mmCIF file of C-alpha atoms and ligand atoms in Angstrom:
data_model
loop_
_atom_site.group_PDB
_atom_site.id
_atom_site.type_symbol
_atom_site.label_atom_id
_atom_site.label_comp_id
_atom_site.label_asym_id
_atom_site.label_seq_id
_atom_site.Cartn_x
_atom_site.Cartn_y
_atom_site.Cartn_z
ATOM 1 C CA MET A 1 -5.669 -12.731 -24.344
ATOM 2 C CA LEU A 2 -8.673 -12.150 -26.578
ATOM 3 C CA VAL A 3 -8.657 -9.813 -29.567
ATOM 4 C CA ILE A 4 -12.216 -8.602 -30.189
ATOM 5 C CA MET A 5 -12.693 -7.421 -33.765
ATOM 6 C CA GLU A 6 -15.041 -4.608 -34.767
ATOM 7 C CA LYS A 7 -18.341 -5.771 -36.287
ATOM 8 C CA THR A 8 -17.293 -4.177 -39.564
ATOM 9 C CA ALA A 9 -13.746 -5.583 -39.553
ATOM 10 C CA SER A 10 -12.673 -6.625 -43.046
ATOM 11 C CA GLU A 11 -11.289 -10.023 -43.981
ATOM 12 C CA SER A 12 -7.895 -8.422 -44.573
ATOM 13 C CA SER A 13 -7.790 -6.826 -41.114
ATOM 14 C CA ILE A 14 -8.625 -10.165 -39.513
ATOM 15 C CA GLN A 15 -5.868 -11.728 -41.574
ATOM 16 C CA ARG A 16 -3.417 -9.029 -40.443
ATOM 17 C CA VAL A 17 -4.292 -9.701 -36.779
ATOM 18 C CA LYS A 18 -3.638 -13.412 -37.270
ATOM 19 C CA GLU A 19 -0.302 -12.671 -38.940
ATOM 20 C CA LYS A 20 0.744 -10.299 -36.171
ATOM 21 C CA ILE A 21 -0.074 -12.923 -33.527
ATOM 22 C CA VAL A 22 2.102 -15.437 -35.355
ATOM 23 C CA GLU A 23 4.866 -12.802 -35.748
ATOM 24 C CA LEU A 24 4.787 -12.303 -31.972
ATOM 25 C CA GLY A 25 5.293 -16.028 -31.521
ATOM 26 C CA TYR A 26 1.774 -17.089 -30.506
ATOM 27 C CA GLU A 27 -1.024 -19.138 -31.945
ATOM 28 C CA PRO A 28 -4.203 -17.429 -33.194
ATOM 29 C CA HIS A 29 -7.600 -19.148 -32.899
ATOM 30 C CA LEU A 30 -10.660 -17.706 -34.570
ATOM 31 C CA ILE A 31 -13.930 -17.681 -32.603
ATOM 32 C CA GLU A 32 -16.822 -16.828 -34.927
ATOM 33 C CA GLY A 33 -19.667 -15.259 -32.945
ATOM 34 C CA HIS A 34 -23.114 -14.086 -34.116
ATOM 35 C CA GLU A 35 -22.020 -10.523 -34.460
ATOM 36 C CA ARG A 36 -18.250 -10.432 -34.604
ATOM 37 C CA ILE A 37 -15.035 -12.351 -34.783
ATOM 38 C CA THR A 38 -12.826 -12.816 -31.739
ATOM 39 C CA VAL A 39 -9.274 -14.095 -32.026
ATOM 40 C CA SER A 40 -7.923 -15.889 -29.007
ATOM 41 C CA VAL A 41 -4.165 -15.754 -28.517
ATOM 42 C CA LEU A 42 -2.503 -18.833 -27.066
ATOM 43 C CA GLY A 43 0.932 -18.605 -25.428
ATOM 44 C CA ASN A 44 2.756 -16.895 -22.603
ATOM 45 C CA GLN A 45 2.326 -13.262 -23.551
ATOM 46 C CA GLY A 46 4.557 -10.287 -22.794
ATOM 47 C CA THR A 47 3.314 -6.922 -21.544
ATOM 48 C CA GLU A 48 3.860 -5.076 -24.848
ATOM 49 C CA ASP A 49 1.887 -7.547 -26.968
ATOM 50 C CA ARG A 50 -1.495 -6.121 -26.049
ATOM 51 C CA MET A 51 -0.415 -2.690 -27.270
ATOM 52 C CA TYR A 52 0.829 -4.039 -30.620
ATOM 53 C CA LEU A 53 -2.471 -5.822 -31.251
ATOM 54 C CA GLU A 54 -4.573 -2.873 -30.073
ATOM 55 C CA SER A 55 -2.867 -0.677 -32.676
ATOM 56 C CA LEU A 56 -4.093 -2.782 -35.584
ATOM 57 C CA ARG A 57 -7.040 -1.500 -37.624
ATOM 58 C CA GLY A 58 -10.315 -3.390 -37.167
ATOM 59 C CA VAL A 59 -9.491 -4.284 -33.556
ATOM 60 C CA LEU A 60 -12.139 -3.109 -31.084
ATOM 61 C CA GLU A 61 -10.507 -4.246 -27.871
ATOM 62 C CA VAL A 62 -7.864 -6.583 -26.490
ATOM 63 C CA ILE A 63 -8.817 -8.323 -23.259
ATOM 64 C CA PRO A 64 -6.041 -9.859 -21.190
ATOM 65 C CA ILE A 65 -7.068 -13.111 -19.534
ATOM 66 C CA SER A 66 -4.130 -13.599 -17.202
ATOM 67 C CA LYS A 67 -3.061 -10.895 -14.732
ATOM 68 C CA PRO A 68 -0.232 -8.427 -15.513
ATOM 69 C CA TYR A 69 1.073 -8.881 -11.975
ATOM 70 C CA LYS A 70 2.570 -12.297 -11.346
ATOM 71 C CA LEU A 71 4.345 -12.385 -7.971
ATOM 72 C CA ALA A 72 1.617 -10.415 -6.186
ATOM 73 C CA SER A 73 -1.156 -12.525 -7.675
ATOM 74 C CA ARG A 74 -3.100 -15.192 -5.846
ATOM 75 C CA GLU A 75 -2.997 -17.161 -9.076
ATOM 76 C CA THR A 76 0.670 -17.902 -8.401
ATOM 77 C CA HIS A 77 0.524 -17.886 -4.593
ATOM 78 C CA LEU A 78 -2.723 -19.173 -3.124
ATOM 79 C CA GLU A 79 -1.931 -18.876 0.591
ATOM 80 C CA ASN A 80 -1.904 -15.534 2.444
ATOM 81 C CA THR A 81 1.638 -14.243 2.826
ATOM 82 C CA ILE A 82 2.681 -13.575 6.406
ATOM 83 C CA VAL A 83 5.031 -10.607 6.629
ATOM 84 C CA GLN A 84 7.168 -10.718 9.729
ATOM 85 C CA VAL A 85 8.828 -7.670 11.298
ATOM 86 C CA GLY A 86 10.732 -8.872 14.344
ATOM 87 C CA GLU A 87 8.117 -10.783 16.317
ATOM 88 C CA VAL A 88 5.221 -8.978 14.650
ATOM 89 C CA LYS A 89 3.249 -10.860 12.023
ATOM 90 C CA PHE A 90 1.056 -9.227 9.383
ATOM 91 C CA GLY A 91 -1.438 -11.425 7.590
ATOM 92 C CA ASP A 92 -1.678 -14.315 10.054
ATOM 93 C CA GLY A 93 -5.384 -13.656 10.617
ATOM 94 C CA ASN A 94 -4.912 -11.199 13.486
ATOM 95 C CA VAL A 95 -4.681 -7.412 13.499
ATOM 96 C CA VAL A 96 -1.371 -5.569 13.975
ATOM 97 C CA MET A 97 -1.470 -2.175 15.672
ATOM 98 C CA ILE A 98 1.180 0.378 14.660
ATOM 99 C CA ALA A 99 1.099 3.723 16.466
ATOM 100 C CA GLY A 100 3.231 6.780 17.056
ATOM 101 C CA PRO A 101 3.711 10.392 16.065
ATOM 102 C CA CYS A 102 3.361 11.543 12.485
ATOM 103 C CA ALA A 103 6.854 13.030 12.685
ATOM 104 C CA VAL A 104 9.871 12.565 14.910
ATOM 105 C CA GLU A 105 10.194 16.057 16.423
ATOM 106 C CA ASN A 106 12.812 15.471 19.101
ATOM 107 C CA GLU A 107 14.073 12.664 21.292
ATOM 108 C CA GLU A 108 11.930 13.438 24.320
ATOM 109 C CA GLN A 109 8.681 13.650 22.344
ATOM 110 C CA THR A 110 9.336 10.441 20.424
ATOM 111 C CA ILE A 111 10.320 8.381 23.454
ATOM 112 C CA ARG A 112 7.380 9.719 25.496
ATOM 113 C CA ILE A 113 4.913 8.765 22.775
ATOM 114 C CA ALA A 114 6.614 5.426 22.099
ATOM 115 C CA ILE A 115 6.268 4.505 25.781
ATOM 116 C CA ALA A 116 2.635 5.663 25.776
ATOM 117 C CA VAL A 117 1.633 3.502 22.807
ATOM 118 C CA GLU A 118 3.649 0.489 23.976
ATOM 119 C CA LYS A 119 1.884 0.596 27.368
ATOM 120 C CA ARG A 120 -1.431 0.578 25.536
ATOM 121 C CA GLY A 121 -0.766 -2.477 23.403
ATOM 122 C CA ALA A 122 0.818 -1.195 20.173
ATOM 123 C CA GLN A 123 3.085 -3.759 18.490
ATOM 124 C CA MET A 124 5.058 -1.344 16.338
ATOM 125 C CA LEU A 125 6.096 2.302 16.402
ATOM 126 C CA ARG A 126 5.576 4.719 13.517
ATOM 127 C CA GLY A 127 7.239 8.086 12.981
ATOM 128 C CA GLY A 128 8.637 10.048 10.068
ATOM 129 C CA ALA A 129 12.267 11.160 10.075
ATOM 130 C CA TYR A 130 11.942 12.294 6.454
ATOM 131 C CA LYS A 131 8.609 13.976 5.827
ATOM 132 C CA PRO A 132 7.013 14.505 2.404
ATOM 133 C CA ARG A 133 5.356 17.901 2.934
ATOM 134 C CA THR A 134 3.135 19.709 0.461
ATOM 135 C CA SER A 135 4.778 23.000 1.404
ATOM 136 C CA PRO A 136 8.539 23.496 1.287
ATOM 137 C CA TYR A 137 8.134 25.839 4.272
ATOM 138 C CA SER A 138 6.671 23.131 6.542
ATOM 139 C CA PHE A 139 8.766 21.012 8.912
ATOM 140 C CA GLN A 140 10.646 18.553 6.699
ATOM 141 C CA GLY A 141 11.710 16.104 9.412
ATOM 142 C CA LEU A 142 14.963 15.632 11.311
ATOM 143 C CA GLY A 143 16.491 13.278 8.741
ATOM 144 C CA GLU A 144 19.296 11.048 10.042
ATOM 145 C CA GLU A 145 18.941 12.489 13.549
ATOM 146 C CA GLY A 146 15.340 11.315 13.494
ATOM 147 C CA LEU A 147 16.453 7.783 12.615
ATOM 148 C CA VAL A 148 18.830 7.762 15.595
ATOM 149 C CA ILE A 149 15.952 8.886 17.843
ATOM 150 C CA LEU A 150 13.667 6.153 16.514
ATOM 151 C CA ALA A 151 16.371 3.572 17.215
ATOM 152 C CA LYS A 152 16.588 4.873 20.808
ATOM 153 C CA ALA A 153 12.805 4.627 21.157
ATOM 154 C CA ARG A 154 13.001 1.030 19.919
ATOM 155 C CA GLU A 155 15.685 0.267 22.465
ATOM 156 C CA LYS A 156 13.608 1.800 25.244
ATOM 157 C CA THR A 157 10.307 0.106 24.363
ATOM 158 C CA GLY A 158 11.221 -2.985 22.354
ATOM 159 C CA LEU A 159 8.913 -1.805 19.563
ATOM 160 C CA PRO A 160 10.202 -2.265 16.014
ATOM 161 C CA PHE A 161 9.579 0.809 13.885
ATOM 162 C CA VAL A 162 8.410 1.732 10.422
ATOM 163 C CA THR A 163 9.581 4.991 8.863
ATOM 164 C CA GLU A 164 9.275 6.572 5.444
ATOM 165 C CA VAL A 165 12.039 6.622 2.865
ATOM 166 C CA LEU A 166 11.592 9.542 0.501
ATOM 167 C CA ASP A 167 14.234 9.088 -2.163
ATOM 168 C CA THR A 168 16.714 6.668 -3.670
ATOM 169 C CA GLU A 169 19.692 8.493 -2.103
ATOM 170 C CA THR A 170 18.625 7.692 1.471
ATOM 171 C CA VAL A 171 17.381 4.099 1.009
ATOM 172 C CA SER A 172 20.479 2.412 2.420
ATOM 173 C CA LEU A 173 20.728 4.860 5.336
ATOM 174 C CA VAL A 174 17.070 4.418 6.336
ATOM 175 C CA ALA A 175 17.422 0.637 5.905
ATOM 176 C CA GLN A 176 20.332 0.580 8.366
ATOM 177 C CA PHE A 177 18.002 1.840 11.097
ATOM 178 C CA ALA A 178 14.426 0.873 10.270
ATOM 179 C CA ASP A 179 12.706 -2.472 10.811
ATOM 180 C CA MET A 180 10.285 -1.689 7.993
ATOM 181 C CA LEU A 181 10.534 0.881 5.194
ATOM 182 C CA GLN A 182 7.515 2.976 4.319
ATOM 183 C CA ILE A 183 6.756 4.123 0.791
ATOM 184 C CA GLY A 184 4.445 7.127 1.053
ATOM 185 C CA THR A 185 1.314 7.702 -0.997
ATOM 186 C CA ARG A 186 3.094 10.344 -3.098
ATOM 187 C CA ASN A 187 5.803 7.864 -4.012
ATOM 188 C CA MET A 188 3.762 4.760 -4.806
ATOM 189 C CA GLN A 189 4.599 5.187 -8.471
ATOM 190 C CA ASN A 190 8.161 6.417 -7.989
ATOM 191 C CA PHE A 191 9.498 3.374 -9.804
ATOM 192 C CA ALA A 192 13.165 4.207 -9.219
ATOM 193 C CA LEU A 193 12.476 4.300 -5.478
ATOM 194 C CA LEU A 194 10.450 1.058 -5.597
ATOM 195 C CA ARG A 195 13.346 -0.660 -7.361
ATOM 196 C CA GLU A 196 15.918 0.479 -4.774
ATOM 197 C CA VAL A 197 13.690 -0.284 -1.797
ATOM 198 C CA GLY A 198 12.882 -3.694 -3.275
ATOM 199 C CA LYS A 199 16.586 -4.522 -3.417
ATOM 200 C CA VAL A 200 17.494 -3.807 0.222
ATOM 201 C CA GLY A 201 15.637 -6.794 1.610
ATOM 202 C CA LYS A 202 13.747 -5.092 4.456
ATOM 203 C CA PRO A 203 9.978 -5.510 4.867
ATOM 204 C CA VAL A 204 8.052 -2.675 3.202
ATOM 205 C CA LEU A 205 4.861 -0.831 4.060
ATOM 206 C CA MET A 206 3.632 0.589 0.765
ATOM 207 C CA LYS A 207 0.873 3.159 0.939
ATOM 208 C CA ARG A 208 -1.659 3.220 -1.847
ATOM 209 C CA GLY A 209 -1.282 6.247 -4.104
ATOM 210 C CA MET A 210 -4.011 8.778 -3.405
ATOM 211 C CA SER A 211 -5.496 8.279 -6.863
ATOM 212 C CA ALA A 212 -4.229 4.784 -7.603
ATOM 213 C CA THR A 213 -6.521 2.028 -8.831
ATOM 214 C CA LEU A 214 -6.374 -1.497 -7.460
ATOM 215 C CA ASN A 215 -4.348 -2.593 -10.492
ATOM 216 C CA GLU A 216 -1.868 0.262 -10.233
ATOM 217 C CA THR A 217 -1.368 -0.558 -6.550
ATOM 218 C CA LEU A 218 -0.790 -4.200 -7.401
ATOM 219 C CA MET A 219 1.716 -3.281 -10.091
ATOM 220 C CA SER A 220 3.684 -1.143 -7.607
ATOM 221 C CA ALA A 221 3.749 -4.056 -5.145
ATOM 222 C CA GLU A 222 4.956 -6.157 -8.086
ATOM 223 C CA TYR A 223 7.859 -3.686 -8.616
ATOM 224 C CA LEU A 224 9.008 -4.272 -5.033
ATOM 225 C CA MET A 225 8.629 -8.032 -5.368
ATOM 226 C CA VAL A 226 10.347 -8.472 -8.683
ATOM 227 C CA ASN A 227 13.302 -6.509 -7.279
ATOM 228 C CA GLY A 228 13.659 -8.941 -4.406
ATOM 229 C CA CYS A 229 11.306 -7.894 -1.608
ATOM 230 C CA ARG A 230 8.691 -10.532 -0.861
ATOM 231 C CA ASN A 231 7.638 -8.934 2.446
ATOM 232 C CA VAL A 232 5.263 -6.244 1.297
ATOM 233 C CA VAL A 233 2.332 -4.883 3.314
ATOM 234 C CA VAL A 234 -0.004 -2.479 1.545
ATOM 235 C CA CYS A 235 -1.828 0.366 3.270
ATOM 236 C CA GLU A 236 -5.141 2.006 2.340
ATOM 237 C CA ARG A 237 -4.921 5.621 3.559
ATOM 238 C CA GLY A 238 -7.782 7.259 1.724
ATOM 239 C CA VAL A 239 -8.071 8.457 -1.849
ATOM 240 C CA ARG A 240 -8.954 11.772 -3.507
ATOM 241 C CA THR A 241 -12.626 12.189 -4.342
ATOM 242 C CA PHE A 242 -15.124 15.060 -4.602
ATOM 243 C CA SER A 243 -15.827 14.696 -0.864
ATOM 244 C CA ASN A 244 -14.278 17.428 1.221
ATOM 245 C CA HIS A 245 -15.594 16.629 4.694
ATOM 246 C CA ALA A 246 -12.547 14.489 5.460
ATOM 247 C CA ARG A 247 -8.897 14.818 4.431
ATOM 248 C CA ASN A 248 -9.341 11.838 2.091
ATOM 249 C CA THR A 249 -12.020 9.249 1.366
ATOM 250 C CA LEU A 250 -11.250 5.962 3.085
ATOM 251 C CA ASP A 251 -11.818 3.329 0.426
ATOM 252 C CA ILE A 252 -12.461 0.231 2.504
ATOM 253 C CA SER A 253 -13.880 -1.457 -0.589
ATOM 254 C CA ILE A 254 -10.321 -2.114 -1.719
ATOM 255 C CA ILE A 255 -9.771 -4.556 1.164
ATOM 256 C CA PRO A 256 -11.999 -7.451 0.031
ATOM 257 C CA ALA A 257 -11.064 -6.718 -3.597
ATOM 258 C CA TRP A 258 -7.351 -6.827 -2.698
ATOM 259 C CA LYS A 259 -7.692 -10.088 -0.813
ATOM 260 C CA GLN A 260 -9.489 -11.660 -3.744
ATOM 261 C CA VAL A 261 -6.594 -11.096 -6.141
ATOM 262 C CA CYS A 262 -3.516 -10.740 -3.933
ATOM 263 C CA HIS A 263 -1.935 -12.744 -1.100
ATOM 264 C CA LEU A 264 -0.157 -9.784 0.562
ATOM 265 C CA PRO A 265 -1.488 -8.239 3.804
ATOM 266 C CA ILE A 266 -3.373 -4.942 3.679
ATOM 267 C CA ILE A 267 -3.739 -2.489 6.561
ATOM 268 C CA VAL A 268 -5.615 0.798 7.061
ATOM 269 C CA ASP A 269 -4.390 4.249 8.087
ATOM 270 C CA PRO A 270 -7.455 5.927 9.635
ATOM 271 C CA SER A 271 -5.447 9.034 10.595
ATOM 272 C CA HIS A 272 -4.417 10.105 7.107
ATOM 273 C CA SER A 273 -7.803 9.110 5.691
ATOM 274 C CA SER A 274 -9.780 11.168 8.177
ATOM 275 C CA GLY A 275 -7.489 14.093 8.907
ATOM 276 C CA ARG A 276 -9.418 14.847 12.119
ATOM 277 C CA HIS A 277 -9.158 13.130 15.489
ATOM 278 C CA TYR A 278 -12.916 12.579 15.902
ATOM 279 C CA SER A 279 -13.090 10.469 12.728
ATOM 280 C CA VAL A 280 -10.090 8.257 13.441
ATOM 281 C CA ILE A 281 -11.894 5.629 15.532
ATOM 282 C CA PRO A 282 -14.849 5.299 13.097
ATOM 283 C CA HIS A 283 -12.452 4.951 10.139
ATOM 284 C CA ALA A 284 -10.374 2.398 12.057
ATOM 285 C CA LEU A 285 -13.425 0.307 12.896
ATOM 286 C CA ALA A 286 -14.610 0.425 9.298
ATOM 287 C CA GLY A 287 -11.211 -0.904 8.256
ATOM 288 C CA LEU A 288 -11.368 -3.735 10.765
ATOM 289 C CA GLY A 289 -14.896 -4.591 9.655
ATOM 290 C CA ALA A 290 -13.717 -4.800 6.058
ATOM 291 C CA GLY A 291 -10.994 -7.285 7.015
ATOM 292 C CA ALA A 292 -7.826 -5.180 7.406
ATOM 293 C CA ASP A 293 -4.746 -7.004 8.709
ATOM 294 C CA GLY A 294 -3.650 -4.011 10.740
ATOM 295 C CA LEU A 295 -3.952 -0.322 11.569
ATOM 296 C CA ILE A 296 -1.385 2.472 11.560
ATOM 297 C CA VAL A 297 -2.454 5.367 13.751
ATOM 298 C CA ASP A 298 -1.037 8.816 14.566
ATOM 299 C CA VAL A 299 -0.744 9.364 18.333
ATOM 300 C CA HIS A 300 0.569 12.522 20.013
ATOM 301 C CA ASP A 301 0.395 13.538 23.658
ATOM 302 C CA ARG A 302 0.475 17.248 22.736
ATOM 303 C CA PRO A 303 -1.304 17.424 19.386
ATOM 304 C CA GLU A 304 -1.676 21.184 19.658
ATOM 305 C CA GLU A 305 2.133 21.455 19.574
ATOM 306 C CA ALA A 306 2.733 18.803 16.904
ATOM 307 C CA LEU A 307 4.941 19.896 14.002
ATOM 308 C CA CYS A 308 2.981 17.712 11.593
ATOM 309 C CA ASP A 309 -0.657 16.537 11.366
ATOM 310 C CA GLY A 310 -1.690 17.470 14.931
ATOM 311 C CA PRO A 311 -5.430 17.644 14.066
ATOM 312 C CA GLN A 312 -5.553 13.928 13.219
ATOM 313 C CA ALA A 313 -3.504 12.681 16.183
ATOM 314 C CA LEU A 314 -5.173 10.763 18.984
ATOM 315 C CA HIS A 315 -4.250 11.542 22.577
ATOM 316 C CA PRO A 316 -2.850 8.462 24.331
ATOM 317 C CA GLU A 317 -6.155 8.119 26.263
ATOM 318 C CA GLU A 318 -8.092 8.203 22.997
ATOM 319 C CA PHE A 319 -5.703 5.571 21.687
ATOM 320 C CA SER A 320 -6.591 3.429 24.726
ATOM 321 C CA LYS A 321 -10.244 3.802 23.768
ATOM 322 C CA LEU A 322 -9.477 2.784 20.182
ATOM 323 C CA MET A 323 -7.644 -0.292 21.458
ATOM 324 C CA GLU A 324 -10.504 -1.241 23.737
ATOM 325 C CA ILE A 325 -13.239 -0.902 21.113
ATOM 326 C CA SER A 326 -11.081 -2.598 18.471
ATOM 327 C CA LYS A 327 -10.488 -5.520 20.805
ATOM 328 C CA GLY A 328 -14.249 -5.993 21.088
ATOM 329 C CA VAL A 329 -14.651 -5.893 17.298
ATOM 330 C CA CYS A 330 -11.709 -8.227 16.750
ATOM 331 C CA ASN A 331 -12.884 -10.712 19.389
ATOM 332 C CA SER A 332 -16.267 -10.919 17.728
ATOM 333 C CA ILE A 333 -14.638 -11.927 14.438
ATOM 334 C CA GLY A 334 -12.150 -14.328 16.008
ATOM 335 C CA LYS A 335 -9.072 -12.098 15.818
ATOM 336 C CA THR A 336 -6.699 -10.516 18.292
ATOM 337 C CA ILE A 337 -5.291 -6.993 18.130
ATOM 338 C CA GLY A 338 -2.183 -5.554 19.746
ATOM 339 C CA THR A 339 -0.003 -7.132 22.410
ATOM 340 C CA GLY A 340 -2.802 -7.469 24.949
ATOM 341 C CA LYS A 341 -1.360 -4.728 27.215
ATOM 342 C CA THR A 342 -3.817 -2.085 28.390
ATOM 343 C CA ALA A 343 -3.458 1.301 30.052
HETATM 344 C C1 PEP B 1 2.668 9.286 6.899
HETATM 345 O O1 PEP B 1 2.249 8.154 7.169
HETATM 346 O O2 PEP B 1 3.330 9.968 7.683
HETATM 347 C C2 PEP B 1 2.348 9.867 5.585
HETATM 348 C C3 PEP B 1 3.004 10.910 5.112
HETATM 349 O O3 PEP B 1 1.340 9.249 4.973
HETATM 350 P P1 PEP B 1 0.841 9.301 3.438
HETATM 351 O O4 PEP B 1 2.024 8.961 2.597
HETATM 352 O O5 PEP B 1 -0.244 8.274 3.420
HETATM 353 O O6 PEP B 1 0.308 10.689 3.219
HETATM 354 MN MN1 MN B 2 1.150 12.539 8.539
#
């Protein structure tokens, strides 16, 4: 790390910085520039050290050189990580398609939609048994019953499923059923939940917080990893901006930035970014163009009856169209998408 001193920093403040660096167990090196003094700090620094040095008078700024995330960083793991869920592989250079209803509403609905997306080439099923709803009066999900239904849909279609875990109390229950645990956008910085989910050893789909920076997202992935989960897939699902023409603003710019610094796969949720069915395909294609390792899409055969997020659900026929166009895009960049089935 580099400690940049103010132009007007006194000799005694520079001396104090050097002493503090030694106290912390590192070696200070003075770099005398034209305008100011910079002290470089040699040694394997801890996360609190920056704060201690930044509190000293005469210090303008402390610039970390190495990354605060270690396990998620490409510096420590050069190759792309491939996250495997059953037979499905995220991050192997191809695109994984996850599809299904926003929420598990009942057994019939879930199995119908699971069959519809499987026939059309989806590799995984999505569906919430526990739903994080803005309003306490909205449908909250079927809970454990929903997990049982998802397991039946898996049995019927062979599709592994991803489902959200909302709180620490239900982590082990959800993990008994699910092939992949989802951390929702509202929980990306629920550190207690990240710790528990990290410990259970199932692959995780972690959605980016709706106002989280790249670094904050990386640090949350780091929480999962340091607690034992190395199979983390991150999902860009749109962030909050001044724009109000879509539910969220799909920030595809995070994809190349993510891949530059992190070896974990990143996928896009064009349903929760757009909020409306007519924008789902454009958002999905933008994600593929930016290099996403997968898509997670809401599909419902009766969106007008859906208990959650009907306006953003694709009809199965629209999902077929998404698959067809995506295949064209993926072929042109040397990738495959889905299982290859079409309907
Ligand atoms: C979901 O995928 O069902 C969901 C609630 O998404 P998000 O956490 O991105 O809002
Ligand atoms: Mn939803």
